[in-house]
Short mmCIF file of C-alpha atoms in Angstrom, two decimals:
data_model
loop_
_atom_site.label_atom_id
_atom_site.label_comp_id
_atom_site.label_asym_id
_atom_site.label_seq_id
_atom_site.Cartn_x
_atom_site.Cartn_y
_atom_site.Cartn_z
CA MET A 1 165.27 80.78 -130.88
CA SER A 2 165.90 83.24 -128.09
CA GLY A 3 163.39 84.39 -125.51
CA ALA A 4 160.81 82.53 -123.46
CA PHE A 5 159.86 79.13 -124.77
CA TYR A 6 157.05 76.80 -123.71
CA ARG A 7 156.56 73.06 -123.97
CA VAL A 8 152.83 72.27 -123.91
CA ASP A 9 151.81 68.62 -123.75
CA LYS A 10 148.18 67.55 -123.88
CA PHE A 11 147.04 64.07 -122.91
CA VAL A 12 143.98 61.86 -123.12
CA VAL A 13 144.33 59.70 -120.01
CA PRO A 14 141.81 56.93 -119.24
CA ALA A 15 140.48 57.06 -115.67
CA ALA A 16 142.18 53.76 -114.80
CA ALA A 17 145.57 55.22 -115.84
CA ARG A 18 145.26 58.51 -113.92
CA GLU A 19 147.31 57.63 -110.83
CA GLU A 20 150.24 56.01 -112.64
CA PHE A 21 150.28 58.81 -115.19
CA LEU A 22 150.40 61.51 -112.52
CA VAL A 23 153.18 59.76 -110.57
CA LYS A 24 155.34 59.69 -113.70
CA VAL A 25 154.47 63.27 -114.69
CA MET A 26 155.41 64.55 -111.24
CA MET A 27 158.64 62.53 -111.32
CA THR A 28 159.53 64.03 -114.70
CA HIS A 29 158.66 67.55 -113.59
CA LYS A 30 160.96 67.18 -110.55
CA LEU A 31 163.75 66.41 -113.04
CA LEU A 32 162.79 69.46 -115.11
CA GLU A 33 162.89 71.77 -112.07
CA ALA A 34 166.56 70.87 -111.54
CA GLN A 35 167.59 71.83 -115.08
CA GLU A 36 169.39 75.02 -116.02
CA GLY A 37 167.06 77.48 -117.74
CA PHE A 38 163.88 76.06 -116.20
CA ILE A 39 161.43 78.80 -115.19
CA ASP A 40 158.11 77.24 -114.19
CA HIS A 41 155.64 74.46 -114.90
CA ARG A 42 152.02 73.53 -114.39
CA VAL A 43 150.09 70.28 -114.52
CA LEU A 44 146.43 70.91 -115.28
CA GLU A 45 143.49 68.50 -115.12
CA GLN A 46 140.30 69.24 -117.03
CA VAL A 47 137.26 69.74 -114.80
CA ALA A 48 134.70 70.92 -117.37
CA GLY A 49 134.18 71.42 -121.08
CA PRO A 50 133.97 69.28 -124.19
CA GLY A 51 137.71 69.00 -124.93
CA GLU A 52 139.17 65.53 -125.36
CA PHE A 53 142.44 66.24 -123.54
CA ASN A 54 141.94 65.78 -119.82
CA PHE A 55 145.51 66.67 -118.78
CA VAL A 56 147.80 69.46 -119.95
CA THR A 57 151.35 70.12 -118.81
CA ILE A 58 153.10 73.42 -119.48
CA ALA A 59 156.82 73.98 -118.89
CA GLU A 60 158.39 77.41 -119.35
CA TRP A 61 162.05 77.73 -120.32
CA GLU A 62 164.47 80.60 -120.83
CA ASN A 63 165.07 79.63 -124.48
CA THR A 64 165.21 76.68 -126.86
CA GLU A 65 168.88 75.96 -126.21
CA VAL A 66 168.28 75.00 -122.57
CA VAL A 67 165.36 72.79 -123.59
CA GLU A 68 167.62 70.56 -125.68
CA ARG A 69 169.97 70.01 -122.73
CA ALA A 70 167.03 69.37 -120.40
CA ARG A 71 165.52 66.87 -122.85
CA ALA A 72 168.78 64.91 -122.88
CA ALA A 73 169.01 64.97 -119.06
CA VAL A 74 165.43 63.72 -118.69
CA ALA A 75 165.98 60.97 -121.28
CA ALA A 76 169.08 59.81 -119.39
CA ALA A 77 167.20 59.83 -116.05
CA HIS A 78 164.30 57.87 -117.56
CA LYS A 79 166.72 55.31 -118.99
CA ALA A 80 168.49 54.98 -115.62
CA ALA A 81 165.10 54.43 -113.95
CA ASN A 82 164.13 51.90 -116.66
CA PHE A 83 161.12 54.08 -117.55
CA ASP A 84 159.91 54.25 -121.15
CA PRO A 85 157.13 56.85 -121.53
CA GLN A 86 156.03 55.45 -124.92
CA GLU A 87 155.64 51.96 -123.44
CA MET A 88 153.56 53.40 -120.59
CA PHE A 89 151.35 55.35 -123.02
CA ALA A 90 150.74 52.23 -125.14
CA ARG A 91 150.12 49.99 -122.12
CA LEU A 92 147.69 52.43 -120.46
CA GLY A 93 145.97 53.70 -123.61
CA ILE A 94 147.22 57.28 -123.18
CA ARG A 95 147.29 59.56 -126.23
CA ALA A 96 149.51 62.62 -126.34
CA ASP A 97 149.77 65.83 -128.37
CA ILE A 98 153.22 67.28 -127.66
CA ALA A 99 154.40 70.61 -129.05
CA SER A 100 156.57 73.65 -128.41
CA TYR A 101 155.31 77.21 -128.38
CA LYS A 102 156.64 80.74 -128.28
CA PRO A 103 154.86 83.88 -127.09
CA VAL A 104 153.07 85.92 -129.75
CA ALA A 105 154.49 89.42 -130.02
CA ALA A 106 151.92 92.07 -129.17
#
């Protein structure tokens, strides 16, 4: 798929897990920033409203091809750091909804 591409991850993070979660998210986003094809990212924390997801991360990429390379680079960095995101989610009670999006043509 060519054109702008977004990875949008939504999380339910218990209050007791907030600090560890944010440290790991920021670490991962630093890795993303160094990848070819990276455009921008945001980490958002819910401050109001009834939604269940209290954190959302959005990463913008040039296209889907660069995302696959970035995913592999991040997985390798996590392995080298002995960090397993799924283990952390299970241990801290974090739930995630992870998906990819493309802009809607006007």
